Short mmCIF file of C-alpha atoms and ligand atoms in Angstrom, two decimals:
data_model
loop_
_atom_site.label_atom_id
_atom_site.label_comp_id
_atom_site.label_asym_id
_atom_site.label_seq_id
_atom_site.Cartn_x
_atom_site.Cartn_y
_atom_site.Cartn_z
CA MET A 1 -0.07 0.03 -0.05
CA THR A 2 1.37 3.29 -0.96
CA GLU A 3 0.91 6.07 1.42
CA THR A 4 -0.03 9.82 0.39
CA PRO A 5 2.97 11.98 1.26
CA ALA A 6 1.84 14.72 3.73
CA THR A 7 2.24 18.23 2.65
CA VAL A 8 5.65 19.36 3.65
CA ARG A 9 5.73 22.64 5.70
CA PRO A 10 8.61 24.90 4.61
CA THR A 11 10.81 25.39 7.63
CA THR A 12 11.72 28.93 6.85
CA ILE A 13 9.91 31.94 5.30
CA ASP A 14 11.33 34.48 2.98
CA VAL A 15 10.14 37.95 3.38
CA TYR A 16 10.32 40.34 0.44
CA ASN A 17 9.84 43.99 -0.09
CA PRO A 18 6.63 44.38 -2.06
CA ALA A 19 8.02 47.68 -3.58
CA ASP A 20 10.88 45.90 -5.69
CA GLY A 21 10.73 42.21 -4.89
CA THR A 22 14.09 42.19 -3.14
CA LEU A 23 14.55 39.86 -0.21
CA ALA A 24 14.09 41.68 3.09
CA GLY A 25 15.07 38.84 5.55
CA GLN A 26 14.17 35.20 6.52
CA VAL A 27 12.41 33.80 9.63
CA ILE A 28 11.86 30.47 11.12
CA ASN A 29 8.27 28.89 10.17
CA GLU A 30 7.96 27.52 13.82
CA SER A 31 6.49 24.20 14.27
CA PRO A 32 3.50 23.40 16.74
CA ALA A 33 5.93 21.77 18.98
CA ARG A 34 8.19 24.72 19.19
CA VAL A 35 5.12 26.82 20.16
CA VAL A 36 4.39 24.24 22.99
CA ALA A 37 7.81 24.63 24.32
CA ALA A 38 7.95 28.53 24.20
CA VAL A 39 4.60 28.54 26.03
CA GLN A 40 5.96 26.37 28.84
CA GLN A 41 8.89 28.58 29.32
CA LEU A 42 6.90 31.69 29.25
CA ARG A 43 4.50 30.30 31.86
CA HIS A 44 7.25 29.28 33.93
CA ALA A 45 8.78 32.83 33.80
CA GLN A 46 5.28 34.47 34.38
CA THR A 47 5.08 33.49 37.91
CA SER A 48 7.90 35.74 39.16
CA TRP A 49 7.00 38.50 36.82
CA GLU A 50 3.47 38.70 38.20
CA ALA A 51 4.89 38.53 41.73
CA ALA A 52 7.46 41.22 41.05
CA GLY A 53 4.41 43.82 40.98
CA PRO A 54 3.83 46.69 38.63
CA ARG A 55 6.51 48.98 39.76
CA GLU A 56 9.05 46.44 38.90
CA ARG A 57 7.49 45.78 35.42
CA ILE A 58 7.24 49.46 34.69
CA LYS A 59 10.90 49.83 35.21
CA TRP A 60 11.51 47.22 32.43
CA LEU A 61 8.86 48.73 30.06
CA MET A 62 10.49 52.15 30.54
CA ALA A 63 13.94 50.65 29.55
CA LEU A 64 12.35 49.20 26.66
CA GLN A 65 10.98 52.56 25.63
CA ASP A 66 14.62 53.98 25.75
CA TRP A 67 15.73 51.10 23.62
CA ILE A 68 13.08 51.48 21.14
CA LEU A 69 13.81 55.18 20.91
CA ASP A 70 17.61 54.61 20.58
CA ASN A 71 16.83 52.15 17.69
CA ALA A 72 14.06 53.98 16.03
CA ARG A 73 15.83 54.57 12.70
CA HIS A 74 16.71 51.01 12.48
CA ILE A 75 13.15 49.82 13.31
CA SER A 76 11.84 52.34 10.61
CA ASP A 77 14.38 50.73 8.01
CA VAL A 78 13.02 47.17 8.86
CA LEU A 79 9.65 48.23 8.75
CA GLN A 80 9.97 49.89 5.30
CA SER A 81 11.96 46.86 4.02
CA GLU A 82 9.32 44.29 4.60
CA THR A 83 6.19 46.46 3.83
CA GLY A 84 7.27 48.95 0.94
CA LYS A 85 5.75 51.72 2.91
CA SER A 86 6.71 55.33 2.59
CA ARG A 87 9.22 56.81 5.18
CA ALA A 88 6.45 58.88 6.53
CA ASP A 89 4.19 56.00 7.12
CA ALA A 90 6.94 53.96 8.49
CA SER A 91 8.37 56.53 10.85
CA VAL A 92 5.16 57.17 12.64
CA GLU A 93 5.28 53.56 14.41
CA VAL A 94 8.23 54.23 16.94
CA PRO A 95 6.61 57.29 18.30
CA LEU A 96 3.19 55.70 18.79
CA ILE A 97 4.83 52.90 20.68
CA ALA A 98 6.78 55.40 22.76
CA ASP A 99 3.58 57.04 23.58
CA ALA A 100 1.88 53.84 24.56
CA LEU A 101 4.74 52.86 26.87
CA ARG A 102 4.42 56.27 28.46
CA TYR A 103 0.72 55.78 28.92
CA TRP A 104 0.64 52.26 30.34
CA THR A 105 3.59 52.79 32.51
CA THR A 106 2.05 55.93 34.05
CA HIS A 107 -1.36 54.22 34.76
CA ALA A 108 -0.65 50.73 35.15
CA GLU A 109 -0.19 50.76 39.02
CA ARG A 110 -3.55 52.54 39.42
CA PHE A 111 -5.30 50.51 36.87
CA LEU A 112 -4.23 47.31 38.45
CA ARG A 113 -4.86 48.38 42.24
CA ASP A 114 -7.37 46.36 44.19
CA ASP A 115 -10.94 47.54 44.30
CA HIS A 116 -12.88 47.57 47.52
CA PRO A 117 -16.51 47.67 46.89
CA ARG A 118 -18.92 48.79 49.67
CA SER A 119 -21.79 46.29 49.91
CA ARG A 120 -25.25 47.16 51.27
CA SER A 121 -26.28 43.68 51.18
CA PRO A 122 -26.72 41.71 54.50
CA LEU A 123 -24.42 39.14 52.89
CA GLY A 124 -21.49 41.65 52.23
CA ILE A 125 -22.00 44.06 55.01
CA ALA A 126 -19.83 42.56 57.53
CA LYS A 127 -16.99 41.69 55.27
CA LYS A 128 -13.88 43.24 53.70
CA LEU A 129 -14.62 43.02 50.02
CA THR A 130 -11.73 42.91 47.61
CA VAL A 131 -11.49 42.62 43.94
CA THR A 132 -7.83 41.73 42.81
CA TYR A 133 -6.74 41.67 39.02
CA ARG A 134 -4.60 38.67 38.36
CA PRO A 135 -3.20 38.34 34.82
CA HIS A 136 -3.95 35.53 32.28
CA PRO A 137 -0.74 33.82 32.54
CA VAL A 138 0.18 33.58 28.80
CA VAL A 139 -1.21 36.12 26.30
CA GLY A 140 -0.86 35.32 22.71
CA ILE A 141 -0.83 38.11 20.28
CA ILE A 142 -1.41 37.45 16.65
CA THR A 143 -0.89 40.26 14.20
CA PRO A 144 -1.43 41.34 10.62
CA TRP A 145 1.08 42.94 8.23
CA ASN A 146 -0.27 46.47 7.88
CA ALA A 147 1.55 48.06 10.83
CA PRO A 148 3.81 45.19 11.90
CA PHE A 149 5.70 47.16 14.59
CA VAL A 150 2.74 48.97 16.16
CA MET A 151 0.51 45.81 15.90
CA ALA A 152 3.18 43.68 17.78
CA ALA A 153 3.77 46.19 20.55
CA GLN A 154 0.76 48.05 21.34
CA ASP A 155 -1.08 44.98 22.63
CA ALA A 156 2.01 43.41 24.28
CA ILE A 157 2.60 46.59 26.45
CA PRO A 158 -0.52 46.47 28.42
CA ALA A 159 -0.41 42.60 28.73
CA LEU A 160 3.06 42.94 30.09
CA ALA A 161 2.15 45.69 32.47
CA ALA A 162 -0.59 43.52 33.94
CA GLY A 163 1.89 40.88 34.79
CA ALA A 164 1.41 38.47 31.91
CA SER A 165 4.06 36.76 29.73
CA VAL A 166 3.30 37.40 25.87
CA LEU A 167 3.92 35.36 22.93
CA VAL A 168 3.84 37.50 19.64
CA LYS A 169 2.90 35.57 16.44
CA PRO A 170 3.45 38.17 13.61
CA SER A 171 2.26 37.98 10.13
CA GLU A 172 4.18 35.69 7.91
CA VAL A 173 4.12 38.50 5.33
CA THR A 174 6.06 41.10 7.72
CA PRO A 175 7.62 39.29 10.70
CA LEU A 176 10.78 41.39 10.87
CA SER A 177 9.56 44.43 12.90
CA ALA A 178 8.21 41.96 15.69
CA VAL A 179 11.58 40.21 15.59
CA GLU A 180 13.02 43.75 16.57
CA PHE A 181 10.60 44.22 19.33
CA ALA A 182 11.41 40.96 20.90
CA ARG A 183 15.27 41.57 20.39
CA GLY A 184 14.73 45.05 22.51
CA TRP A 185 13.39 43.03 25.20
CA ARG A 186 16.12 40.60 25.25
CA GLU A 187 18.86 43.37 24.92
CA ILE A 188 17.64 45.46 27.74
CA GLY A 189 18.06 42.26 29.92
CA ALA A 190 14.37 42.00 31.02
CA PRO A 191 13.13 38.71 32.45
CA PRO A 192 12.07 36.12 29.68
CA VAL A 193 8.53 36.94 29.46
CA VAL A 194 8.41 37.94 25.78
CA ALA A 195 8.66 35.47 23.01
CA LEU A 196 8.16 35.15 19.32
CA ALA A 197 6.62 32.67 17.27
CA THR A 198 7.22 33.53 13.57
CA GLY A 199 5.29 31.49 11.13
CA ASP A 200 2.21 30.87 9.16
CA GLY A 201 -1.38 30.25 10.06
CA VAL A 202 -0.17 26.69 11.43
CA THR A 203 2.05 28.42 13.79
CA GLY A 204 -0.83 30.74 14.65
CA ALA A 205 -3.21 27.99 15.27
CA ALA A 206 -0.81 26.26 17.74
CA VAL A 207 -0.41 29.72 19.54
CA VAL A 208 -4.46 29.67 20.03
CA ASP A 209 -4.16 26.14 21.14
CA ASN A 210 -1.67 26.76 23.98
CA VAL A 211 -2.08 30.17 25.51
CA ASP A 212 -4.49 31.57 28.00
CA PHE A 213 -5.94 34.57 26.26
CA ILE A 214 -5.87 35.58 22.59
CA GLN A 215 -5.67 39.10 21.09
CA PHE A 216 -6.00 38.98 17.52
CA THR A 217 -6.10 41.55 14.66
CA GLY A 218 -6.61 40.54 11.17
CA SER A 219 -9.26 39.36 8.86
CA THR A 220 -12.86 38.62 9.90
CA ARG A 221 -12.50 35.16 8.30
CA THR A 222 -9.50 34.10 10.61
CA GLY A 223 -10.87 35.80 13.56
CA ARG A 224 -13.93 33.69 13.34
CA ALA A 225 -11.72 30.50 13.08
CA ILE A 226 -9.76 31.80 16.09
CA ALA A 227 -12.95 32.59 17.93
CA GLN A 228 -14.29 29.05 17.30
CA ARG A 229 -11.30 27.44 18.77
CA CYS A 230 -10.84 29.73 21.46
CA THR A 231 -14.50 28.97 22.46
CA HIS A 232 -13.71 25.07 22.32
CA ARG A 233 -10.76 25.66 24.78
CA LEU A 234 -12.98 27.84 26.90
CA ILE A 235 -10.28 30.76 26.80
CA PRO A 236 -11.22 34.56 26.50
CA TYR A 237 -10.26 36.42 23.46
CA SER A 238 -10.55 39.95 21.76
CA LEU A 239 -10.59 40.39 18.27
CA GLU A 240 -10.02 43.32 16.01
CA LEU A 241 -11.25 42.62 12.48
CA GLY A 242 -12.07 44.02 8.99
CA GLY A 243 -13.54 47.44 8.50
CA LYS A 244 -15.35 49.45 6.03
CA ASP A 245 -15.29 53.08 7.53
CA PRO A 246 -17.71 55.42 6.18
CA ALA A 247 -17.19 59.22 6.24
CA LEU A 248 -20.42 61.34 6.23
CA VAL A 249 -19.82 64.75 4.63
CA PHE A 250 -22.68 67.27 5.15
CA ALA A 251 -23.55 70.53 3.46
CA ASP A 252 -22.33 72.71 6.42
CA ALA A 253 -19.02 71.05 6.49
CA ASP A 254 -15.58 72.79 5.89
CA LEU A 255 -15.08 71.20 2.42
CA ASP A 256 -11.32 71.80 2.42
CA ARG A 257 -10.72 70.16 5.62
CA ALA A 258 -13.13 67.35 4.85
CA ALA A 259 -11.48 66.72 1.30
CA ASN A 260 -7.94 66.80 2.94
CA GLY A 261 -8.87 64.84 5.97
CA ILE A 262 -10.64 62.04 3.77
CA ALA A 263 -7.89 61.99 1.23
CA TRP A 264 -5.50 61.39 4.20
CA GLY A 265 -7.91 58.93 5.98
CA GLY A 266 -8.35 56.73 2.92
CA MET A 267 -4.81 56.79 1.43
CA VAL A 268 -2.45 56.70 4.54
CA ASN A 269 -0.38 53.56 4.58
CA ALA A 270 -1.71 53.15 1.07
CA GLY A 271 -5.14 52.57 2.45
CA GLN A 272 -4.10 49.45 4.30
CA VAL A 273 -5.45 50.36 7.74
CA CYS A 274 -8.56 48.62 9.02
CA ILE A 275 -9.98 52.14 10.10
CA SER A 276 -9.19 53.77 6.82
CA VAL A 277 -11.90 55.50 5.10
CA GLU A 278 -13.39 53.15 2.50
CA GLY A 279 -16.74 54.98 1.60
CA VAL A 280 -17.89 58.51 1.43
CA TYR A 281 -21.49 59.64 1.66
CA VAL A 282 -21.96 63.18 0.50
CA GLU A 283 -25.03 65.63 0.57
CA THR A 284 -26.42 66.48 -2.53
CA PRO A 285 -25.76 70.40 -2.23
CA VAL A 286 -21.99 69.96 -1.79
CA TYR A 287 -21.46 67.05 -3.77
CA ASP A 288 -19.76 68.38 -7.00
CA GLU A 289 -17.68 70.94 -4.94
CA PHE A 290 -16.53 68.25 -2.74
CA VAL A 291 -15.75 65.72 -5.43
CA ALA A 292 -13.74 67.99 -7.18
CA LYS A 293 -11.71 68.91 -4.17
CA LEU A 294 -11.24 65.54 -3.16
CA THR A 295 -10.17 64.25 -6.61
CA GLN A 296 -7.63 67.20 -6.78
CA ARG A 297 -6.27 66.26 -3.26
CA VAL A 298 -5.92 62.40 -4.16
CA ALA A 299 -4.44 63.23 -7.65
CA ASP A 300 -1.70 65.14 -5.94
CA ILE A 301 -0.67 62.43 -3.48
CA THR A 302 2.94 61.18 -4.47
CA GLN A 303 3.55 57.56 -4.41
CA GLY A 304 6.80 55.37 -5.09
CA GLN A 305 9.42 53.40 -3.48
CA ASP A 306 10.84 55.51 -0.81
CA THR A 307 14.13 56.12 0.68
CA THR A 308 14.87 57.55 4.26
CA ALA A 309 14.38 61.06 2.75
CA PHE A 310 10.37 61.16 3.05
CA ARG A 311 10.13 61.74 -0.84
CA TYR A 312 6.46 60.10 -1.16
CA ASP A 313 3.19 60.23 0.71
CA ILE A 314 2.54 56.53 0.27
CA GLY A 315 4.15 53.41 -0.77
CA ALA A 316 3.38 49.96 -2.25
CA LEU A 317 0.59 47.56 -1.11
CA ALA A 318 2.14 44.69 0.97
CA THR A 319 1.27 41.76 -1.30
CA SER A 320 0.31 41.37 -5.05
CA GLY A 321 -2.95 39.45 -3.59
CA GLN A 322 -3.82 42.72 -2.11
CA ARG A 323 -3.39 44.69 -5.17
CA ASP A 324 -5.65 42.24 -7.11
CA ILE A 325 -8.42 42.74 -4.66
CA VAL A 326 -8.02 46.56 -5.11
CA GLN A 327 -8.09 45.97 -8.91
CA ARG A 328 -11.21 43.75 -8.62
CA HIS A 329 -13.14 46.23 -6.64
CA VAL A 330 -12.15 49.17 -9.12
CA ASP A 331 -13.02 46.73 -12.15
CA ASP A 332 -16.36 45.69 -10.62
CA ALA A 333 -17.37 49.18 -9.99
CA VAL A 334 -16.64 50.49 -13.39
CA ALA A 335 -18.29 47.45 -15.06
CA ASP A 336 -21.36 48.49 -13.05
CA GLY A 337 -21.26 52.25 -14.02
CA ALA A 338 -18.94 53.85 -11.77
CA THR A 339 -16.47 56.56 -13.00
CA ILE A 340 -12.61 56.69 -12.11
CA ARG A 341 -12.01 60.38 -11.19
CA THR A 342 -8.19 59.62 -10.60
CA GLY A 343 -6.13 56.57 -10.51
CA GLY A 344 -7.90 53.27 -11.08
CA LYS A 345 -4.92 51.19 -12.02
CA PRO A 346 -1.39 49.70 -10.82
CA THR A 347 1.39 51.85 -11.44
CA GLY A 348 5.27 50.99 -11.92
CA VAL A 349 7.02 47.87 -10.55
CA GLY A 350 6.06 46.05 -7.39
CA THR A 351 2.51 46.27 -5.94
CA PHE A 352 1.86 49.95 -6.22
CA PHE A 353 -1.87 51.00 -6.99
CA ALA A 354 -2.33 54.63 -7.99
CA PRO A 355 -4.62 56.56 -5.20
CA THR A 356 -8.19 56.42 -6.71
CA VAL A 357 -11.57 58.17 -6.30
CA LEU A 358 -14.49 56.56 -7.86
CA THR A 359 -17.92 58.29 -8.27
CA ASP A 360 -21.29 57.12 -9.38
CA VAL A 361 -20.92 54.48 -7.10
CA GLU A 362 -23.89 52.27 -5.81
CA GLN A 363 -24.20 50.88 -2.35
CA SER A 364 -24.47 47.30 -3.76
CA MET A 365 -20.75 47.34 -5.39
CA SER A 366 -18.28 45.40 -3.91
CA CYS A 367 -16.02 48.40 -3.48
CA ILE A 368 -18.81 49.27 -0.90
CA THR A 369 -19.80 45.89 0.56
CA GLU A 370 -16.37 44.28 0.95
CA GLU A 371 -13.28 45.52 2.76
CA THR A 372 -10.77 46.88 0.01
CA PHE A 373 -7.66 47.59 2.33
CA GLY A 374 -6.23 49.70 -0.47
CA PRO A 375 -6.04 53.37 -1.85
CA THR A 376 -9.66 53.79 -3.15
CA LEU A 377 -12.29 56.24 -2.01
CA PRO A 378 -15.74 55.25 -3.49
CA VAL A 379 -18.09 58.13 -3.07
CA ILE A 380 -21.80 58.05 -3.17
CA LYS A 381 -24.31 61.10 -3.22
CA VAL A 382 -27.03 61.22 -0.52
CA ALA A 383 -30.24 63.42 -0.32
CA ASP A 384 -29.90 64.08 3.37
CA GLU A 385 -28.57 63.21 6.86
CA ALA A 386 -31.03 60.30 7.33
CA GLU A 387 -29.96 58.75 3.98
CA ALA A 388 -26.29 59.12 4.87
CA ILE A 389 -26.91 57.58 8.30
CA ARG A 390 -29.00 54.66 6.85
CA LEU A 391 -26.25 53.61 4.16
CA ALA A 392 -23.33 54.16 6.38
CA ASN A 393 -25.19 51.51 8.79
CA ASP A 394 -25.77 49.38 5.86
CA SER A 395 -22.70 47.15 6.33
CA ARG A 396 -21.77 44.09 8.00
CA TYR A 397 -18.84 45.88 9.50
CA GLY A 398 -18.77 48.30 12.29
CA LEU A 399 -15.17 49.39 13.15
CA SER A 400 -15.27 53.24 13.02
CA ALA A 401 -16.60 56.26 10.97
CA SER A 402 -16.04 59.93 10.50
CA VAL A 403 -18.78 62.86 10.29
CA TRP A 404 -17.83 66.15 8.73
CA THR A 405 -20.02 69.18 9.68
CA GLY A 406 -19.70 72.63 10.78
CA ASP A 407 -22.04 71.94 13.75
CA ARG A 408 -20.51 69.75 16.46
CA ARG A 409 -23.69 69.00 18.06
CA ARG A 410 -25.14 67.70 14.81
CA GLY A 411 -21.98 65.67 14.52
CA GLU A 412 -22.40 64.19 18.05
CA ARG A 413 -26.12 63.52 17.34
CA VAL A 414 -25.16 61.70 14.19
CA ALA A 415 -22.41 59.91 15.82
CA ARG A 416 -24.87 58.24 18.29
CA GLN A 417 -26.92 56.93 15.40
CA LEU A 418 -24.02 55.17 13.87
CA ASN A 419 -23.41 51.46 14.76
CA VAL A 420 -19.53 51.49 15.06
CA GLY A 421 -17.19 51.43 17.73
CA ALA A 422 -15.59 55.03 17.15
CA VAL A 423 -16.76 58.05 15.68
CA ASN A 424 -14.35 61.08 14.78
CA ILE A 425 -16.01 64.43 13.89
CA ASN A 426 -14.05 66.42 11.45
CA ASP A 427 -11.11 64.12 11.74
CA ALA A 428 -10.26 60.67 10.55
CA LEU A 429 -8.19 57.94 12.43
CA ALA A 430 -8.01 60.11 15.42
CA ASN A 431 -9.03 57.78 18.13
CA PRO A 432 -7.10 54.50 17.99
CA PHE A 433 -4.03 55.80 19.60
CA ILE A 434 -5.54 57.95 22.11
CA TRP A 435 -5.04 55.07 24.83
CA ASP A 436 -7.73 56.29 27.05
CA LEU A 437 -10.25 55.33 24.50
CA PRO A 438 -11.52 51.91 23.90
CA MET A 439 -10.82 50.76 20.40
CA GLY A 440 -13.05 48.04 19.33
CA GLY A 441 -15.46 46.85 16.19
CA TRP A 442 -18.97 46.08 16.34
CA LYS A 443 -20.69 43.69 14.29
CA GLU A 444 -18.29 41.64 12.04
CA SER A 445 -15.36 44.08 12.94
CA GLY A 446 -14.68 42.48 16.20
CA VAL A 447 -15.17 41.30 19.71
CA GLY A 448 -13.87 43.28 22.85
CA ALA A 449 -11.58 46.34 22.38
CA ARG A 450 -8.10 47.34 23.12
CA SER A 451 -7.04 50.25 25.15
CA GLY A 452 -9.71 52.35 27.12
CA GLY A 453 -8.01 53.22 30.12
CA ALA A 454 -8.30 50.71 33.00
CA TYR A 455 -10.20 48.43 30.68
CA GLY A 456 -7.20 48.19 28.35
CA ILE A 457 -5.12 46.52 31.12
CA ARG A 458 -7.83 44.63 33.12
CA LYS A 459 -8.79 42.88 30.03
CA TYR A 460 -5.66 40.80 30.33
CA CYS A 461 -6.57 40.03 33.93
CA ARG A 462 -8.89 37.70 35.73
CA PRO A 463 -10.81 39.58 38.28
CA GLN A 464 -10.65 37.77 41.65
CA ALA A 465 -13.14 38.32 44.38
CA ILE A 466 -11.81 37.88 48.05
CA THR A 467 -14.04 38.10 51.22
CA ALA A 468 -12.75 38.56 54.71
CA PRO A 469 -14.58 39.10 58.16
CA ARG A 470 -14.30 42.87 59.15
CA ILE A 471 -14.84 41.73 62.95
CA ARG A 472 -14.11 38.56 64.70
CA PRO A 473 -16.53 36.01 63.49
CA ALA A 474 -19.02 33.80 65.51
CA ARG A 475 -18.49 30.14 65.70
CA SER A 476 -21.45 29.79 63.23
CA GLU A 477 -23.46 31.70 60.75
CA LEU A 478 -27.19 32.05 60.39
CA LEU A 479 -27.37 30.02 57.23
CA TRP A 480 -24.93 27.09 58.53
CA TYR A 481 -26.31 23.95 59.91
CA PRO A 482 -28.48 22.94 61.65
CA THR A 483 -31.27 24.66 59.80
CA SER A 484 -34.39 25.59 61.64
CA ARG A 485 -37.74 27.54 60.94
CA LEU A 486 -36.74 30.43 63.02
CA LYS A 487 -33.37 30.97 61.34
CA SER A 488 -34.72 30.63 57.93
CA THR A 489 -37.50 33.01 59.02
CA LEU A 490 -35.18 35.53 60.27
CA VAL A 491 -32.96 35.16 57.10
CA GLU A 492 -36.18 35.99 54.98
CA VAL A 493 -37.12 38.88 57.12
CA VAL A 494 -33.66 40.52 56.97
CA MET A 495 -33.28 40.18 53.38
CA ARG A 496 -36.79 41.37 52.52
CA ALA A 497 -36.35 44.45 54.73
CA THR A 498 -33.08 45.50 52.91
CA ALA A 499 -34.03 44.17 49.32
CA ALA A 500 -37.61 45.20 48.83
CA ARG A 501 -39.80 48.34 48.46
CA GLY A 502 -42.92 49.58 50.22
CA ARG A 503 -45.12 47.19 52.05
CA ARG A 504 -43.17 44.20 50.65
CA ARG A 505 -40.37 44.98 52.83
CA PHE A 506 -42.47 43.81 55.78
CA GLY A 507 -43.97 40.71 54.06
CA LEU A 508 -47.61 42.34 53.96
P1 LIG B 1 -4.46 38.97 6.45
O1 LIG B 1 -4.48 39.87 7.65
O2 LIG B 1 -3.23 38.66 5.88
O3 LIG B 1 -5.66 39.22 5.55
P2 LIG B 1 -5.23 36.84 8.31
O4 LIG B 1 -6.40 37.62 8.93
O5 LIG B 1 -5.41 35.44 8.08
O6 LIG B 1 -4.67 37.72 6.93
O7 LIG B 1 -3.96 37.00 9.07
C1 LIG B 1 -3.66 37.73 10.39
C2 LIG B 1 -2.73 36.69 11.16
O8 LIG B 1 -3.53 35.53 11.61
C3 LIG B 1 -1.37 36.46 10.72
O9 LIG B 1 -0.50 36.38 11.60
C4 LIG B 1 -1.74 34.90 10.17
O10 LIG B 1 -0.54 34.17 10.17
C5 LIG B 1 -2.58 34.47 11.30
N1 LIG B 1 -3.35 33.23 11.13
C6 LIG B 1 -3.80 32.70 9.80
N2 LIG B 1 -4.46 31.73 9.94
C7 LIG B 1 -4.64 31.48 11.33
C8 LIG B 1 -5.25 30.56 12.19
N3 LIG B 1 -6.19 29.38 11.71
N4 LIG B 1 -4.99 30.40 13.67
C9 LIG B 1 -4.23 31.50 14.03
N5 LIG B 1 -3.75 32.36 13.34
C10 LIG B 1 -3.96 32.41 12.01
#
């Protein structure tokens, strides 16, 4: 009998610069067995990391901040080499992470402090009540390819501050920036509570199968598979998934700011941001004027393979597959009657796609119903505010949105009617790196959130309730054995008196 040969998994992964196809580096395609071993070591090291307390952990995180800032140039070089980003896009990642380190180290101790709730229930009144926040021992962080340094670090930092160990599994497309993050942790001589599992989806699945909490950022399809696996294992997870962020432009808006902001919000990082603007709804009276301004702004965007000289606004798409999706969305739209105002095609070598504005777009087109994750801005004309809200909410996604209006109260009123995790008024992409705010998607855009002040660090913890007597306890309690009619009646009377309203308090 002949055996079917099993598919051989490559032991290494080559990483290419998508702007020119040159080799940027190579990583190991870690086996599930190696992941098991890594988690075992992290689990072992976590005990003393947790016991060390927040102050000691903050010291290491501040040392990491120094290391990251001292190595900022090199990190940006690595980022650029594996993503094909412009220098402008690459160079924001280090400062954002330096700021995240400032935020979490400033607040970690307070956010992790025990709570002592006061109870008015007869069950709790004589007790000292404590809620303490104990970390999930090993947190797995699985990241996508669009912002490889930020993605690895922004979730690892609060998890580490909480006292967890972290296992980072970066995207196989862009693993090199996460390698730098782990190298930084090693070089400052910190305890071995950060490990890296480079590799493909098989490595990712092994991470999900072994850690105690999953923080995932990536596609809705993979997020759903991960959620199913986590549910089976009964471990908690937090998912930040796809988005299709609408921008609503009202007739009273500052149209220059709206055009500038939406051009940036749609094109930054070549549109490869989960919260990039992917659909623009414009009120009829200003439609023509706004479209003209937006088209001009987008047509002026420079694009190319950058050096360290900040020569271009945007760079390449991360993969040729991504470029094909963008092309398909444009082609579908044109076939169904949309007009290309600017762009609409790949440019040059590599995976570049010209910044694109589409008009005469219908809500049913793939450029509106599917996530594009590329440099396209489809524009739809709407009759009024109600239609803009209805169409903006007509999506399986619900990550974030922007509202452009001269009336802030109107902006806030509209925001409260949009079914998304965040709304920026007269701005795009403003919320995610304000660490005090929760950043999470609704509907198919995610489960849970990152950041959000205390929530952002406590999510990596298991709350533990501790009760202790306030006064020296008696030998027995009313509810303990033996039972009796008198004791049961007394319990009922006391509970009624404290819980119920009106005559029911007295059993009448
Ligand atoms: P992309 O963001 O590239 O469209 P994914 O959402 O599939 O794609 O990838 C995001 C991350 O999830 C990557 O690090 C990838 O390796 C990882 N991944 C893919 N499949 C799985 C899986 N079944 N379990 C865990 N992680 C996975």
